[in-house]
Coordinates of C-alpha atoms and ligand atoms in Angstrom, one line a residue:
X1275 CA 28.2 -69.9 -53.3
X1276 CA 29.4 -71.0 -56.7
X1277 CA 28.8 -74.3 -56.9
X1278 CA 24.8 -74.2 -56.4
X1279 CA 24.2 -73.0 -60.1
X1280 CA 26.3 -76.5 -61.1
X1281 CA 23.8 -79.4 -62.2
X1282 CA 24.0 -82.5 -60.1
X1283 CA 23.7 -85.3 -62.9
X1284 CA 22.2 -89.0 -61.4
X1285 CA 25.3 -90.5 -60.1
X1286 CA 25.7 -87.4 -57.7
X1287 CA 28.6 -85.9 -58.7
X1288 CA 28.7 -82.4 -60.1
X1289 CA 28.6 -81.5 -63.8
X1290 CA 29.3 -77.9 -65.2
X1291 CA 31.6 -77.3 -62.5
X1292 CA 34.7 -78.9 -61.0
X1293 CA 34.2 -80.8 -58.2
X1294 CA 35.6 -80.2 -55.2
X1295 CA 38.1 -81.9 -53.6
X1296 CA 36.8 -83.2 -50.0
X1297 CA 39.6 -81.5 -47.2
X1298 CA 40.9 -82.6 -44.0
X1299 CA 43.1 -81.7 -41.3
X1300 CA 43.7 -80.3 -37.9
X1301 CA 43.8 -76.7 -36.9
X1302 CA 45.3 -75.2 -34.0
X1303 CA 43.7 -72.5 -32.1
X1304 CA 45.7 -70.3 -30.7
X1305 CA 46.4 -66.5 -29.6
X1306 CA 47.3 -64.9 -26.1
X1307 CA 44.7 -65.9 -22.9
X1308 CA 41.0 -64.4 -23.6
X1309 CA 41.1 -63.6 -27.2
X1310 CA 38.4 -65.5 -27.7
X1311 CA 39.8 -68.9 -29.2
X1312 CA 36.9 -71.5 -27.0
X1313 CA 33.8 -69.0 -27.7
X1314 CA 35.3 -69.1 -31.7
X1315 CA 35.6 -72.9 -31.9
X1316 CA 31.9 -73.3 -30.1
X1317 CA 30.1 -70.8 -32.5
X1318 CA 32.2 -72.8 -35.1
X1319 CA 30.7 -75.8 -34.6
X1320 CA 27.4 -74.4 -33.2
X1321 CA 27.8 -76.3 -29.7
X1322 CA 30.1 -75.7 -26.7
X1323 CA 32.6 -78.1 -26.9
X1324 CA 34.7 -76.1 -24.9
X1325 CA 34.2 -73.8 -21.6
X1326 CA 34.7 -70.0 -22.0
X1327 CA 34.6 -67.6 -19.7
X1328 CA 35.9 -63.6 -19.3
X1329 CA 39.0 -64.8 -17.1
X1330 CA 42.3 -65.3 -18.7
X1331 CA 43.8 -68.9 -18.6
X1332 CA 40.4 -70.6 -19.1
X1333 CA 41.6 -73.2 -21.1
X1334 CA 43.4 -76.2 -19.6
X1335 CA 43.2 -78.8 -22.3
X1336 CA 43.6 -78.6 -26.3
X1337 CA 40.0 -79.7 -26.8
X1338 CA 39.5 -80.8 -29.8
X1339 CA 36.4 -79.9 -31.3
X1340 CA 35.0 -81.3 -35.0
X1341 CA 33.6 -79.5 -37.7
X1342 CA 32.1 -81.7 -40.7
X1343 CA 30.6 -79.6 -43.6
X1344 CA 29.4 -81.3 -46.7
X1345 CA 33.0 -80.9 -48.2
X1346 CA 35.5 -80.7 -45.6
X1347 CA 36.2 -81.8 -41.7
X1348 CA 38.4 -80.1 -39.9
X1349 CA 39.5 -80.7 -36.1
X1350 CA 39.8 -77.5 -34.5
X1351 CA 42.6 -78.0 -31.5
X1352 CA 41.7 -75.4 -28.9
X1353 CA 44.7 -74.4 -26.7
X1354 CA 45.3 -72.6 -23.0
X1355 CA 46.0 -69.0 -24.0
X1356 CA 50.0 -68.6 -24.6
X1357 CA 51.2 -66.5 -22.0
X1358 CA 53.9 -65.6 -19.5
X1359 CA 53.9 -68.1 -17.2
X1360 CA 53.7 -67.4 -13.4
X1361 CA 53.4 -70.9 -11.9
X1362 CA 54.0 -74.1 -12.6
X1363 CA 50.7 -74.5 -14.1
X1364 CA 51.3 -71.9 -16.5
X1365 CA 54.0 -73.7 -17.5
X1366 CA 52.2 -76.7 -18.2
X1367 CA 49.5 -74.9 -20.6
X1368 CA 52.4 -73.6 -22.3
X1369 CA 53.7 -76.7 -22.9
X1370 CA 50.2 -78.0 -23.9
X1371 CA 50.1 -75.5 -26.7
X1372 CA 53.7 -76.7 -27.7
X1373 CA 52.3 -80.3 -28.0
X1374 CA 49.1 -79.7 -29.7
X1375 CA 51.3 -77.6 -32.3
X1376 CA 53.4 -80.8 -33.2
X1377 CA 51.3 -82.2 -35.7
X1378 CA 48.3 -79.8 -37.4
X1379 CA 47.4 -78.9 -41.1
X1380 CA 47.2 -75.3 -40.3
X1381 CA 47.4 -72.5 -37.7
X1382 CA 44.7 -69.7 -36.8
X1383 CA 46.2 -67.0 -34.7
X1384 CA 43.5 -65.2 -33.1
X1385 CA 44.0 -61.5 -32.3
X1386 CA 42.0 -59.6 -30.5
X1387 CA 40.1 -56.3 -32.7
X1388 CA 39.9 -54.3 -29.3
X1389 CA 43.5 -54.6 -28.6
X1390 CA 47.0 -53.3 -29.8
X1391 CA 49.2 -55.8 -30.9
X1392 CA 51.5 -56.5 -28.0
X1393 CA 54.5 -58.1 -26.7
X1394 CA 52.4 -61.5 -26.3
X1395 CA 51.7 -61.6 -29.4
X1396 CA 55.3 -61.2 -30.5
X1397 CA 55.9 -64.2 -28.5
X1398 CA 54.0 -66.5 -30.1
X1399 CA 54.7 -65.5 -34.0
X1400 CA 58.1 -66.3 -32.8
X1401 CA 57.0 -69.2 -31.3
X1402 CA 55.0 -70.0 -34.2
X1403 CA 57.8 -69.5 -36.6
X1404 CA 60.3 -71.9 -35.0
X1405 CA 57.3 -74.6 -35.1
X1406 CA 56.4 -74.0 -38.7
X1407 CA 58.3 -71.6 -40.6
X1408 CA 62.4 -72.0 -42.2
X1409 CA 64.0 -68.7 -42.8
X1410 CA 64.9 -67.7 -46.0
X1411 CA 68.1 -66.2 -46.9
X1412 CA 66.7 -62.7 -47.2
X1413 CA 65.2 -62.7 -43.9
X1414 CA 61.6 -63.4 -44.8
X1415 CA 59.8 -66.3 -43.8
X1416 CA 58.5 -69.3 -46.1
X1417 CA 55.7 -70.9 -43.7
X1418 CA 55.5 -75.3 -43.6
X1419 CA 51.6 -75.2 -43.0
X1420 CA 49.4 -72.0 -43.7
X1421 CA 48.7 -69.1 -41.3
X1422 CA 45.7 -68.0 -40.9
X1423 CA 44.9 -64.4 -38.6
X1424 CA 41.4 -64.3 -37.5
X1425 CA 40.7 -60.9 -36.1
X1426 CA 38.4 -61.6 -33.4
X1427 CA 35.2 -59.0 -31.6
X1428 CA 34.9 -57.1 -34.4
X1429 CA 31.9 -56.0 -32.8
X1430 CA 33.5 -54.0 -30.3
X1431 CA 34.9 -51.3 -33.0
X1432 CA 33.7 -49.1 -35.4
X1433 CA 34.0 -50.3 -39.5
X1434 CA 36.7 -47.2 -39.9
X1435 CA 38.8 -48.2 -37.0
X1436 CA 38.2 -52.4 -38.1
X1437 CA 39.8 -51.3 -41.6
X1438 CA 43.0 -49.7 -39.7
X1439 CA 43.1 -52.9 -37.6
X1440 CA 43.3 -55.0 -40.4
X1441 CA 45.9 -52.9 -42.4
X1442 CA 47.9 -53.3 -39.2
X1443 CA 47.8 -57.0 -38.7
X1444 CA 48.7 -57.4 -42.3
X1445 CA 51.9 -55.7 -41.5
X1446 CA 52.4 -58.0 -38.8
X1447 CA 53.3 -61.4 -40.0
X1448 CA 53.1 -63.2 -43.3
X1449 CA 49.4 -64.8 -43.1
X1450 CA 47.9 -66.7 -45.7
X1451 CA 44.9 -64.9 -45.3
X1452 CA 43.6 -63.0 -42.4
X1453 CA 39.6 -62.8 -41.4
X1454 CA 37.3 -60.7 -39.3
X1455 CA 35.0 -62.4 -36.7
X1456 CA 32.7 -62.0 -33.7
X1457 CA 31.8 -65.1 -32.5
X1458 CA 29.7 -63.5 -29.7
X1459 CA 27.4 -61.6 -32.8
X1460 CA 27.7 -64.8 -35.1
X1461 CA 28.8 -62.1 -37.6
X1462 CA 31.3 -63.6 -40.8
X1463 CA 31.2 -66.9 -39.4
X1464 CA 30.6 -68.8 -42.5
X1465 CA 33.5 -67.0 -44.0
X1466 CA 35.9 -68.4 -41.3
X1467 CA 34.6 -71.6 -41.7
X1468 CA 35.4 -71.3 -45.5
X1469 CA 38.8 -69.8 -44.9
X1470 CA 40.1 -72.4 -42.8
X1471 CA 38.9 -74.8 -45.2
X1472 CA 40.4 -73.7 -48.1
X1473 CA 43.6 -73.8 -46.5
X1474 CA 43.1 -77.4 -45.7
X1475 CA 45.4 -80.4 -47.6
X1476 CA 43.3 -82.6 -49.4
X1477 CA 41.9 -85.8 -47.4
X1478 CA 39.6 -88.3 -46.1
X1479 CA 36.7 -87.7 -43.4
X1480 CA 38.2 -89.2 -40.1
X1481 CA 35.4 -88.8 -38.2
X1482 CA 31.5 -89.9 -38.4
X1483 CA 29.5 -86.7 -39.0
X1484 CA 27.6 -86.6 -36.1
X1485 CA 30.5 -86.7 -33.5
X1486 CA 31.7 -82.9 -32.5
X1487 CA 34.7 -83.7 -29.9
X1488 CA 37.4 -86.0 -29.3
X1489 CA 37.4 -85.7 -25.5
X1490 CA 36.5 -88.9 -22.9
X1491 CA 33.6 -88.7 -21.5
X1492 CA 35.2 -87.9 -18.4
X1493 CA 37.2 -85.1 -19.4
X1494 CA 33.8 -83.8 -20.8
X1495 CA 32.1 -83.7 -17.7
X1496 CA 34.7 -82.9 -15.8
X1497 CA 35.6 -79.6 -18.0
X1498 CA 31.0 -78.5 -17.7
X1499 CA 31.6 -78.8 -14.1
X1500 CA 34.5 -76.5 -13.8
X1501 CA 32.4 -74.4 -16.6
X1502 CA 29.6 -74.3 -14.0
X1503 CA 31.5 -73.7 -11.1
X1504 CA 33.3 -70.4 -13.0
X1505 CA 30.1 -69.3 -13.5
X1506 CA 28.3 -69.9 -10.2
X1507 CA 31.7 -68.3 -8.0
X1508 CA 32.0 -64.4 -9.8
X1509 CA 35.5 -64.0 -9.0
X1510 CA 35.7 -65.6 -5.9
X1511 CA 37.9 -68.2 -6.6
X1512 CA 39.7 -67.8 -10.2
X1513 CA 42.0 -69.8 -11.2
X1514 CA 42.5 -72.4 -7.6
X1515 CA 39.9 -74.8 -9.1
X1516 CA 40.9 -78.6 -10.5
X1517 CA 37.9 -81.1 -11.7
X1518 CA 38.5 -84.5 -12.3
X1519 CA 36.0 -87.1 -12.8
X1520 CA 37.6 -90.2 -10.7
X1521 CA 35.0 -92.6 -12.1
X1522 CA 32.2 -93.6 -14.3
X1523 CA 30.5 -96.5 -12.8
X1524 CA 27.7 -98.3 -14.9
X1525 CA 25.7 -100.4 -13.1
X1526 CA 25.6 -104.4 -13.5
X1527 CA 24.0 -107.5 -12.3
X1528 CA 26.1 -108.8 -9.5
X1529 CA 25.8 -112.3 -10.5
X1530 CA 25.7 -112.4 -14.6
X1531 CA 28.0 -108.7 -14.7
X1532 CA 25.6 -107.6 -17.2
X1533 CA 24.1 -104.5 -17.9
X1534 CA 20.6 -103.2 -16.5
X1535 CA 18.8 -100.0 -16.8
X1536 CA 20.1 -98.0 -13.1
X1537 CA 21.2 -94.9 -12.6
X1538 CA 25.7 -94.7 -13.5
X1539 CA 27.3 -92.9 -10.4
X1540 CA 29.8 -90.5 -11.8
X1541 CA 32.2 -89.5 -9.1
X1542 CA 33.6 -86.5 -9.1
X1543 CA 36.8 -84.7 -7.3
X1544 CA 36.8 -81.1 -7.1
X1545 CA 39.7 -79.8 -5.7
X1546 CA 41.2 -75.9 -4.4
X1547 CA 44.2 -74.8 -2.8
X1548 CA 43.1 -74.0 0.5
X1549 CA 40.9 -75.6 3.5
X1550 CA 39.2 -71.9 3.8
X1551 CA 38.2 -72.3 -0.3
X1552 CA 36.3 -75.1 1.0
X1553 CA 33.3 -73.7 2.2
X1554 CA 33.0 -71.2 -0.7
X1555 CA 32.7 -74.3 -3.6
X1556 CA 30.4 -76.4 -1.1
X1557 CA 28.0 -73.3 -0.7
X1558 CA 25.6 -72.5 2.8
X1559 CA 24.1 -76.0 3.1
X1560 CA 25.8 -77.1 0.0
X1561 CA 23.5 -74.9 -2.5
X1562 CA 26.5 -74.4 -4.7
X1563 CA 26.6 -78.1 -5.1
X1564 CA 23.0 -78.4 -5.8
X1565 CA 23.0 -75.7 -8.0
X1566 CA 25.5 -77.3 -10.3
X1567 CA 24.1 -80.9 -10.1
X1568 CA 20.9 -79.4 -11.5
X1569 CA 22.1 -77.7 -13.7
X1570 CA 24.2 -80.0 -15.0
X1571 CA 21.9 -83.1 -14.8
X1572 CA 20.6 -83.1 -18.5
X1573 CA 24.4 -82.6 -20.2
X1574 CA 26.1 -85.3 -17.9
X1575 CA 23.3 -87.6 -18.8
X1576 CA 23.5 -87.1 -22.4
X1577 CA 27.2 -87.9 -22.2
X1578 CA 27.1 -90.9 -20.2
X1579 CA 24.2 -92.4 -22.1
X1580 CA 21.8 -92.5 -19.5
X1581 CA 20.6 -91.2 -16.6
X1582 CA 23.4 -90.8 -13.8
X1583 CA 24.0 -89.6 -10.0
X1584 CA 26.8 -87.0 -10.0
X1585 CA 28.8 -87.3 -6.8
X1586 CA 30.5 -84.1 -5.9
X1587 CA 33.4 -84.6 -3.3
X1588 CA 35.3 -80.8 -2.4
X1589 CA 39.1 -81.6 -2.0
X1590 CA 42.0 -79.6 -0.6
X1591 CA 45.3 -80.1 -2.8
X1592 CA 47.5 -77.5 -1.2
X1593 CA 49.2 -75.1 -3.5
X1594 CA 48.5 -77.3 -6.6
X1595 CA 49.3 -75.2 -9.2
X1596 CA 52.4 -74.6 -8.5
X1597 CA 53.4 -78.4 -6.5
X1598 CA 54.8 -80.8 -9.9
X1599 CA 53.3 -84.2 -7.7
X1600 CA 49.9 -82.4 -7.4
X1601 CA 49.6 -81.0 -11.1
X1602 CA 50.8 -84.5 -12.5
X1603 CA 47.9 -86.0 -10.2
X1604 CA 45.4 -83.6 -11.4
X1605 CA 46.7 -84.5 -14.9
X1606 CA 48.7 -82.0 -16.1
Ligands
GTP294 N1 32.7 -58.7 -27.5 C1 33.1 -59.9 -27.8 N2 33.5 -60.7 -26.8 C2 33.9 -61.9 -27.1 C3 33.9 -62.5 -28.4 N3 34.4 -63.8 -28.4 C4 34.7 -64.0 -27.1 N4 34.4 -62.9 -26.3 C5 34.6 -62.8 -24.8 O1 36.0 -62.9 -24.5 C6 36.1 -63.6 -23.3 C7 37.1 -64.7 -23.4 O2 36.6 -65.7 -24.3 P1 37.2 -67.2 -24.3 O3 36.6 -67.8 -25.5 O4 37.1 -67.9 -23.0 O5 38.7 -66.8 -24.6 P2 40.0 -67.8 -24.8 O6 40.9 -67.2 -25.8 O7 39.5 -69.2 -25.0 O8 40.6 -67.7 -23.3 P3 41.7 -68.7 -22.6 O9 41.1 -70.1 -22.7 O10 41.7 -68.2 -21.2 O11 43.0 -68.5 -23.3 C8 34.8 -64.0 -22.8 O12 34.2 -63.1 -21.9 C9 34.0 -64.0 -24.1 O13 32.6 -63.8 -23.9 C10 33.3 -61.7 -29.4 O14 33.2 -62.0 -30.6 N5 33.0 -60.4 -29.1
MG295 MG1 39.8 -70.9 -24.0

């Protein structure tokens, strides 16, 4: 760092140096399914804001996730991997990536180290550039916010074969700068963070320093308890799960409608695609269940604000992902 040999004179601002400008913006997340863009954005911010998991089409949301550092706040929008759709649902998350792309500061395009560059990721540079990007008259590209490449799990490749990678992805599109990562081995980190922040316009923090996400509560919980449930199944049941929390209910005085210190009952839909999915969620004598509300009892409480009853109701919603009444329902 530069700026730590500059004297700090009494009024606080910096002498010997020029001080810098404090940045702001949004920056959307994004890259083909399982690249990596949720475990990025949590070791970003150095708390899971957002679920990860080893099975493509993780991501249902674009979670946003807030980073303050002493000079800069940036609101990382994570997106559902861009992909070729198969249902309707897919569909949707595509169309969730197209909205969170209407309005950011800047773009990080995640590519895998481990992987060739591919067809997918064709599609979204081209996506990209019809969001952000006017052709010039030779051909080339002049970009309308900055692209950044992050090159993610660089721990699974040797240094020889990371330098090739990075030759090749320079040859791929016209990035503003492109950085090596592992979010798994918290290895160049900070350099990410400093990346994406000198890329940043100038402006005001939006947020107070302490919050980390933009989510409802609701959506919070609702998103850990499909994070819990991916864990607890294996692969029994990938991608047929929907969580939505129906209700938050504090309690009150039945005559004054005030407040007192109870327990909030948080009530909770989780819904699959089949009747015979049913038993395999609930768990033999609902241990599944258990399990989850356990484990889940210190977050949930922490995000309501004091201490709650999570009320777990199994739901069958037919063919959701692929039925527009059902996915609208569910929120999609
Ligand atoms: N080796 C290694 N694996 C990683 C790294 N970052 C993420 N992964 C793994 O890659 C898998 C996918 O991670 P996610 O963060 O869920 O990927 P995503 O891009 O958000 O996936 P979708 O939301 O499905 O599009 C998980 O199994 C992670 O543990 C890394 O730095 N190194
Ligand atoms: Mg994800």
């Amino acid at each position: 760092m530069t700026d730590t040999a500059a004297a700090t004179n009494e009024n606080g601002t910096m002498e010997g140096a020029e001080a810098r400008p404090y940045r702001s913006g949004f920056v959307a997340v994004v890259g083909r399914p399982n690249v990596g863009k949720s475990t990025l954005i949590n070791a970003l911010i150095g708390k899971q804001i957002a679920i990860a998991s080893s099975r493509p089409e993780t991501t249902r949301k674009a979670i946003r996730g807030i980073l303050t550092t002493e000079d800069a706040q940036l609101v990382l929008v994570d997106t559902p991997g861009i992909h070729r759709p198969r249902t309707l649902l897919g569909q949707r998350l595509n169309d969730i990536v197209d909205e969170s792309l209407s309005d950011v500061d800047e773009v990080a395009f995640l590519l895998p180290a481990d992987q060739e560059i591919g067809p997918g990721d064709r599609r979204i540079l081209s996506r990209l550039r019809s969001d952000f990007a006017v052709k010039r008259e030779d051909g080339t590209f002049a970009w309308k916010v900055p692209l950044v490449a992050v090159v993610t799990k660089i721990d699974e490749l040797t240094r020889e074969r990371l330098v090739a990678k990075l030759i090749e992805i320079d040859g791929f599109a016209d990035f503003a700068d492109i950085v090596p990562v592992s979010a798994l081995g918290h290895d160049n980190l900070d350099e990410v963070r400093k990346v994406l922040i000198e890329h940043m316009p100038e402006g005001p923090q939006m947020y107070p320093e302490e919050q980390i996400s933009e989510e409802r509560p609701e959506d919070t919980i609702a998103e850990l308890i499909r994070g819990a449930f991916l864990e607890q199944l294996d692969d029994e049941l990938p991608h047929s799960l929907a969580v939505v929390v129906d209700s938050i209910d504090y309690p009150e005085d039945n005559e004054t409608g005030e407040a007192y210190d109870g327990k909030a009952d948080v009530r909770v839909s989780i819904y699959v695609e089949r009747d015979s999915q049913k038993p395999i969620i609930i768990g033999k004598g609902a241990s599944n269940l258990t399990a989850v509300k356990k484990r889940l009892r210190t977050p949930v409480n922490r995000i309501v604000g004091r201490k709650s009853r999570l009320d777990l109701h199994v739901k069958v919603a037919k063919g959701w992902q692929s039925d527009p009444k059902q996915l609208e329902r569910l929120g999609f």
